[in-house]
PDB file of C-alpha atoms in Angstrom:
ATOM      1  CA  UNK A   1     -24.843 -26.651 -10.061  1.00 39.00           C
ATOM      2  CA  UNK A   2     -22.380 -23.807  -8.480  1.00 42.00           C
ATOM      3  CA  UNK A   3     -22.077 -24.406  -4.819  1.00 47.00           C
ATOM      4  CA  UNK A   4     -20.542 -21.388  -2.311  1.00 50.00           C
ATOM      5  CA  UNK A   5     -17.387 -23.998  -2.169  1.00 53.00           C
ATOM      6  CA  UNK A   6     -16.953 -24.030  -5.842  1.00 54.00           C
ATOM      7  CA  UNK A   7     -17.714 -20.123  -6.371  1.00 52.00           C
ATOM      8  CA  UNK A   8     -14.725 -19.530  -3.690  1.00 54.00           C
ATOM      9  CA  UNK A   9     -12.408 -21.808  -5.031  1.00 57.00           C
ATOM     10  CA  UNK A  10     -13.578 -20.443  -8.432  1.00 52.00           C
ATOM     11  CA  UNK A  11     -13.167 -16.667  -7.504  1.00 53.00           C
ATOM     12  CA  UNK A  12     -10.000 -17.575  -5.162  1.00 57.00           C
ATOM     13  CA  UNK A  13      -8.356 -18.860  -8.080  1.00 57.00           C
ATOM     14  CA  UNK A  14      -9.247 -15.474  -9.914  1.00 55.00           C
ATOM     15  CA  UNK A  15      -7.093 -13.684  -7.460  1.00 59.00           C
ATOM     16  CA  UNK A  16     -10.214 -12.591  -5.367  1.00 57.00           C
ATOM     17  CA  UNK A  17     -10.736 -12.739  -1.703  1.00 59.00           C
ATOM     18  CA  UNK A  18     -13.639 -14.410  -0.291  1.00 57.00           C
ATOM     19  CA  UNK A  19     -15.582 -12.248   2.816  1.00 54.00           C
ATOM     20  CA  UNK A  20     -14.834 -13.644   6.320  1.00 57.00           C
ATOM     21  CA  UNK A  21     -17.644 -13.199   8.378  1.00 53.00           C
ATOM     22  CA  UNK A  22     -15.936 -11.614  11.480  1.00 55.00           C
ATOM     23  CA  UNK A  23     -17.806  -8.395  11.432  1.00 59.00           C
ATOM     24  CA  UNK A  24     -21.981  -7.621  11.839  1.00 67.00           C
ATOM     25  CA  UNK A  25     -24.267  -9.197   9.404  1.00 70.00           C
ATOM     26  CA  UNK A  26     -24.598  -6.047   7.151  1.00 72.00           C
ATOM     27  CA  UNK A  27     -21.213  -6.148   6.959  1.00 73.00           C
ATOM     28  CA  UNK A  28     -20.546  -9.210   5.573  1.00 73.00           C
ATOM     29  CA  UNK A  29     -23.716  -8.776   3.676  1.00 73.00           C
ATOM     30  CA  UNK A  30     -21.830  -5.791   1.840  1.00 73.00           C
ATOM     31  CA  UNK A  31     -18.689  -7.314   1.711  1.00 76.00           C
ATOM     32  CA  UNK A  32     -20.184 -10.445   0.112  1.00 77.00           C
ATOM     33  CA  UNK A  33     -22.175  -8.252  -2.648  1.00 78.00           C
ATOM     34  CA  UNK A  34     -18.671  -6.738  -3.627  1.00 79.00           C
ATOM     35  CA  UNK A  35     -17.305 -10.031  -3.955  1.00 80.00           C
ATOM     36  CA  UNK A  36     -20.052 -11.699  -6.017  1.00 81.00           C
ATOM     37  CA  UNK A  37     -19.752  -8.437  -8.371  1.00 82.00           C
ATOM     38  CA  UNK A  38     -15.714  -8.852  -8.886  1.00 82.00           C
ATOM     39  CA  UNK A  39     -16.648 -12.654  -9.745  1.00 83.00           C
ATOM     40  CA  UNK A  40     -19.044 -11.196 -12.109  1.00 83.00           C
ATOM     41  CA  UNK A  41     -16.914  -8.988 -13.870  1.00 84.00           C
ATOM     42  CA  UNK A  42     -14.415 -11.028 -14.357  1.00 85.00           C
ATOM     43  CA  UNK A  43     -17.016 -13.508 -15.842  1.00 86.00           C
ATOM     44  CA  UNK A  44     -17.574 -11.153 -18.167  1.00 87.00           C
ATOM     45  CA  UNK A  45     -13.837 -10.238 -18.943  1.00 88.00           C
ATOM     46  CA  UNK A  46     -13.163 -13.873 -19.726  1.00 90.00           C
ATOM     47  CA  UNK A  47     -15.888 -14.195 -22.359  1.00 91.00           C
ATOM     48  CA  UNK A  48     -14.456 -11.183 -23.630  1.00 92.00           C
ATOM     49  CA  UNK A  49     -11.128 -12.781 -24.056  1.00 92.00           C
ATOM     50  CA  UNK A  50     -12.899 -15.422 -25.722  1.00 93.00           C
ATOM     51  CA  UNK A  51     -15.135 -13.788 -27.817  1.00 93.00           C
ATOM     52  CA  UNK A  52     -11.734 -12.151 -29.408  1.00 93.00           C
ATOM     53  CA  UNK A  53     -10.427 -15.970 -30.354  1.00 93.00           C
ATOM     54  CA  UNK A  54     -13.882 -16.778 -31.891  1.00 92.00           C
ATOM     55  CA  UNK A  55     -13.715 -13.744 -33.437  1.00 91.00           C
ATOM     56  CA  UNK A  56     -10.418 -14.670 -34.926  1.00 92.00           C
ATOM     57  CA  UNK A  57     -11.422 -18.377 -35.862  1.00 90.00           C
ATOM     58  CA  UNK A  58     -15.137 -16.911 -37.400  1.00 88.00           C
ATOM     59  CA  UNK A  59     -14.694 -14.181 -39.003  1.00 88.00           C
ATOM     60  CA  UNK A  60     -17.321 -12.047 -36.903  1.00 87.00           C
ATOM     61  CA  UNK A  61     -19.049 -12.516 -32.915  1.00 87.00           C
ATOM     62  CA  UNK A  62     -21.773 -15.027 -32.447  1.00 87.00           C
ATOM     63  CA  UNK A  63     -25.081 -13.142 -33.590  1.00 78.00           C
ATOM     64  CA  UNK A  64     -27.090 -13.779 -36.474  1.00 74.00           C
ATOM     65  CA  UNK A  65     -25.211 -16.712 -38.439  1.00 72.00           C
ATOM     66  CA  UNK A  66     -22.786 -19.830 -36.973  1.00 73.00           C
ATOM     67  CA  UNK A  67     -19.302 -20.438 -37.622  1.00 76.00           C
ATOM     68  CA  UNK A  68     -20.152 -22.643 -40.003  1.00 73.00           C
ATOM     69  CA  UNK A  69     -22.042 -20.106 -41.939  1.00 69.00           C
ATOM     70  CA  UNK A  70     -25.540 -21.394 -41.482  1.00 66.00           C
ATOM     71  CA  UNK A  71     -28.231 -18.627 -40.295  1.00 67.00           C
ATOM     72  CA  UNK A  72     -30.126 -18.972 -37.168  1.00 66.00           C
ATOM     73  CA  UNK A  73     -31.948 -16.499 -34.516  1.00 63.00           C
ATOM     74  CA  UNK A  74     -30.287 -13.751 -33.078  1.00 66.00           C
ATOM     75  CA  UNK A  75     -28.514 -14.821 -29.607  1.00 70.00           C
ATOM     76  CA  UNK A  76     -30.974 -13.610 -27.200  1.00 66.00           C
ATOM     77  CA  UNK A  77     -29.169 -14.612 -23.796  1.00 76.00           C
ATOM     78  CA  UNK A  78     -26.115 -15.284 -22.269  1.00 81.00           C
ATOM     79  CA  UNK A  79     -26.306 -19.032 -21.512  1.00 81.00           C
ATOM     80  CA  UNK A  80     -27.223 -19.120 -25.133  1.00 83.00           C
ATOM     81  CA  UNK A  81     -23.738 -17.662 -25.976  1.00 86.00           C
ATOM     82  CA  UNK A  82     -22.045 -19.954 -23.279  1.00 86.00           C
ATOM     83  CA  UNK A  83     -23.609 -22.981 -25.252  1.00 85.00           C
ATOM     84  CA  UNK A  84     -22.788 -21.367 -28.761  1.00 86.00           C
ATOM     85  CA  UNK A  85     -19.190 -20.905 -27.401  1.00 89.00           C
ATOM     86  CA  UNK A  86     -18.963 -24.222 -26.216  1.00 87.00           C
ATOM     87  CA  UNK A  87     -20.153 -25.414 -29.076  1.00 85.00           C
ATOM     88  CA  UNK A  88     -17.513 -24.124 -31.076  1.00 86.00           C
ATOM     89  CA  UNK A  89     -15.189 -25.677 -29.222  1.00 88.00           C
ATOM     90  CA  UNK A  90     -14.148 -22.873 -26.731  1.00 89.00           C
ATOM     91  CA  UNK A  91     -13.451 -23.445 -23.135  1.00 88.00           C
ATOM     92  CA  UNK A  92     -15.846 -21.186 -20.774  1.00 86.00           C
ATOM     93  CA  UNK A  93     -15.783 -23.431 -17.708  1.00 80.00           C
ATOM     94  CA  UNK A  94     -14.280 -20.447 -15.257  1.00 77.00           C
ATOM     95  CA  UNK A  95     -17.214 -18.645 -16.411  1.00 80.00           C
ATOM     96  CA  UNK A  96     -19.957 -17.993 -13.136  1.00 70.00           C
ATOM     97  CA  UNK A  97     -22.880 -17.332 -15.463  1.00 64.00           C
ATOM     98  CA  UNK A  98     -25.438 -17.331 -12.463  1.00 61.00           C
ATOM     99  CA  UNK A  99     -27.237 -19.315  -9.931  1.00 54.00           C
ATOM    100  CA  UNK A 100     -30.038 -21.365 -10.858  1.00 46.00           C
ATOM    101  CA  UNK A 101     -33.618 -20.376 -10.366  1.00 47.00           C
ATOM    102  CA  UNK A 102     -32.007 -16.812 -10.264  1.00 56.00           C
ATOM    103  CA  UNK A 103     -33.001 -13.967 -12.751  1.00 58.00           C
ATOM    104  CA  UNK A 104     -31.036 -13.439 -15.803  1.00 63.00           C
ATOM    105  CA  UNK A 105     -27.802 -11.081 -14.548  1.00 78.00           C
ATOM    106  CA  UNK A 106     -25.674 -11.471 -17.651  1.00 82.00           C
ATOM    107  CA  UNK A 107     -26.758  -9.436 -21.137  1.00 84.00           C
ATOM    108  CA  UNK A 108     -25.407  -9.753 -24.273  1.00 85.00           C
ATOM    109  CA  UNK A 109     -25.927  -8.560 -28.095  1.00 85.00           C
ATOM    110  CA  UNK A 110     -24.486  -8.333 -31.349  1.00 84.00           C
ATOM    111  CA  UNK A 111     -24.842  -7.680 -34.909  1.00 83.00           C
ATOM    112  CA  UNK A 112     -21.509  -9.883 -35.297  1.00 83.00           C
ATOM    113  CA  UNK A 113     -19.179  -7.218 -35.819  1.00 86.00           C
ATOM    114  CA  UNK A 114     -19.759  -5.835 -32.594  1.00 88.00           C
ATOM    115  CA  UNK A 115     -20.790  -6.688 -29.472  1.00 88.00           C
ATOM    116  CA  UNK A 116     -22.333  -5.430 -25.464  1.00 88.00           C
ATOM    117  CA  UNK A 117     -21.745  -7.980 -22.524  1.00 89.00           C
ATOM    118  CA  UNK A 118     -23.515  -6.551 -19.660  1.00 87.00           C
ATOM    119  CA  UNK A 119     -23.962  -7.834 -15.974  1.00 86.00           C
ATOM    120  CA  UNK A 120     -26.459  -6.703 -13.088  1.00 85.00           C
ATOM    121  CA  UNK A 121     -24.297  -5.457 -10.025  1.00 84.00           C
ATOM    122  CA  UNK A 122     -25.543  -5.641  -6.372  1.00 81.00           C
ATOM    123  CA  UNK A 123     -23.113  -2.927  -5.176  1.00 72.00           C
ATOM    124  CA  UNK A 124     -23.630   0.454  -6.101  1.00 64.00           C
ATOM    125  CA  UNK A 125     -19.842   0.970  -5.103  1.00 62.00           C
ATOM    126  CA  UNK A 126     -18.647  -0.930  -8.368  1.00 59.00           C
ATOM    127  CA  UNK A 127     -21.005   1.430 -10.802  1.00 54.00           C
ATOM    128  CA  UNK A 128     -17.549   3.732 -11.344  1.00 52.00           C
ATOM    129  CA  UNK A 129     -15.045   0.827 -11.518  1.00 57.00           C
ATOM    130  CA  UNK A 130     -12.650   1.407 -14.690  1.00 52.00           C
ATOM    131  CA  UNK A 131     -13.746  -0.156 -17.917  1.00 55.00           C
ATOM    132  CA  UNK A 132     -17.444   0.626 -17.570  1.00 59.00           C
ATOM    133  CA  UNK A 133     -19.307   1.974 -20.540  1.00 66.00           C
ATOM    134  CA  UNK A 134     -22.366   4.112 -20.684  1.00 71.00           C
ATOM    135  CA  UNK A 135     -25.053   4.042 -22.851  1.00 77.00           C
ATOM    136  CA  UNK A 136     -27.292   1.794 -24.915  1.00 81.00           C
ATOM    137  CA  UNK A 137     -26.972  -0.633 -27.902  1.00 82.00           C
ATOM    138  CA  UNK A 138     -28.508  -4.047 -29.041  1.00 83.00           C
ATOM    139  CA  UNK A 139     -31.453  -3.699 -25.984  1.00 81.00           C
ATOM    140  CA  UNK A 140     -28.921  -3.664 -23.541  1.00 84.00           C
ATOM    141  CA  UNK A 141     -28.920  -0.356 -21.499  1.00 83.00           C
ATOM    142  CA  UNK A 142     -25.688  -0.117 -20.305  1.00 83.00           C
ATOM    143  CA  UNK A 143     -26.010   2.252 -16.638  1.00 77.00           C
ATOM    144  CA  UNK A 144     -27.329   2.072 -13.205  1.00 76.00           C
ATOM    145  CA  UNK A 145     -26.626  -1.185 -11.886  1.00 80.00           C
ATOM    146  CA  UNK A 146     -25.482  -2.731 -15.448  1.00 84.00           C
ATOM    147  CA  UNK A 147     -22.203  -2.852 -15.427  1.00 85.00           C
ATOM    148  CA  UNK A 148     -21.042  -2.909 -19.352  1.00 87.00           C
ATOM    149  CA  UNK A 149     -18.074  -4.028 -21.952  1.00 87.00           C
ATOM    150  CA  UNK A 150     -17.670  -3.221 -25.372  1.00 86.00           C
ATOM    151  CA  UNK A 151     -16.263  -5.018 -28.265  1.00 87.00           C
ATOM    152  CA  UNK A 152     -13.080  -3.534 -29.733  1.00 82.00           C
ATOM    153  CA  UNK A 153     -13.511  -1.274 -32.243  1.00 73.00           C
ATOM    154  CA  UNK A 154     -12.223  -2.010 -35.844  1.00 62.00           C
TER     155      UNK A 154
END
């Protein structure tokens, strides 16, 4: 279970800066949604970076079949692609992927030659941050507070 502690030390080790609380409530309130959403996208980035090594060792993204070429059903959530990942032997332990009893905030899909990871954003201010996509593929809408990445293409 993610603690405040850990998610600072986490995000601090990111290069991010923790909120102080020295200002009003709202303040820090704001200051501490930008700071959750940085830790979020650069959950997503790292799965990104290793979705492009399981790429490399599979052949194709997680989707529809394994690395091991067995068929199974579609990945349908992000913690199901953290486990799949893990399971393959890849190291996603920086990854914040949420805190529990919270609603889903991470998307993902794929037809395992492409891929969307998408996130949930508290503040509006990070809906024009560089990187972003637009648009819609696999069921995952990709605007207004969804913050997307896209899969290279080949």
């Amino acid at each position: 279970i993610l603690t405040w502690d850990g998610l600072y030390s986490h995000l601090g080790d990111a290069g991010l800066e923790a909120p102080v609380p020295d200002e009003s409530l709202e303040g820090f309130v704001a200051d501490l949604k930008i700071f959750l959403d940085k830790g979020r996208i650069h959950s997503l980035k790292l799965v990104q970076g290793v979705l492009s090594r399981y790429r490399e060792k599979c052949g194709f993204y997680p989707g529809l079949a394994d690395c091991e070429g067995g068929f199974r059903v579609a990945t349908s959530s992000f913690r199901e692609l953290l486990q799949i990942l893990r399971a393959t032997g890849f190291d996603v332990r920086g990854v914040v992927s949420g805190v529990l009893g919270e609603k889903e905030r991470y998307r993902y899909g794929s037809n395992g030659q492409y891929y969307v990871l998408g996130v949930v954003l508290d503040d509006r201010k990070h809906l024009n941050i560089s990187g972003r996509v637009g648009g819609s593929a696999f069921g995952i809408n990709c605007g207004g507070e969804v913050y997307c990445l896209l899969s290279p293409l080949r």
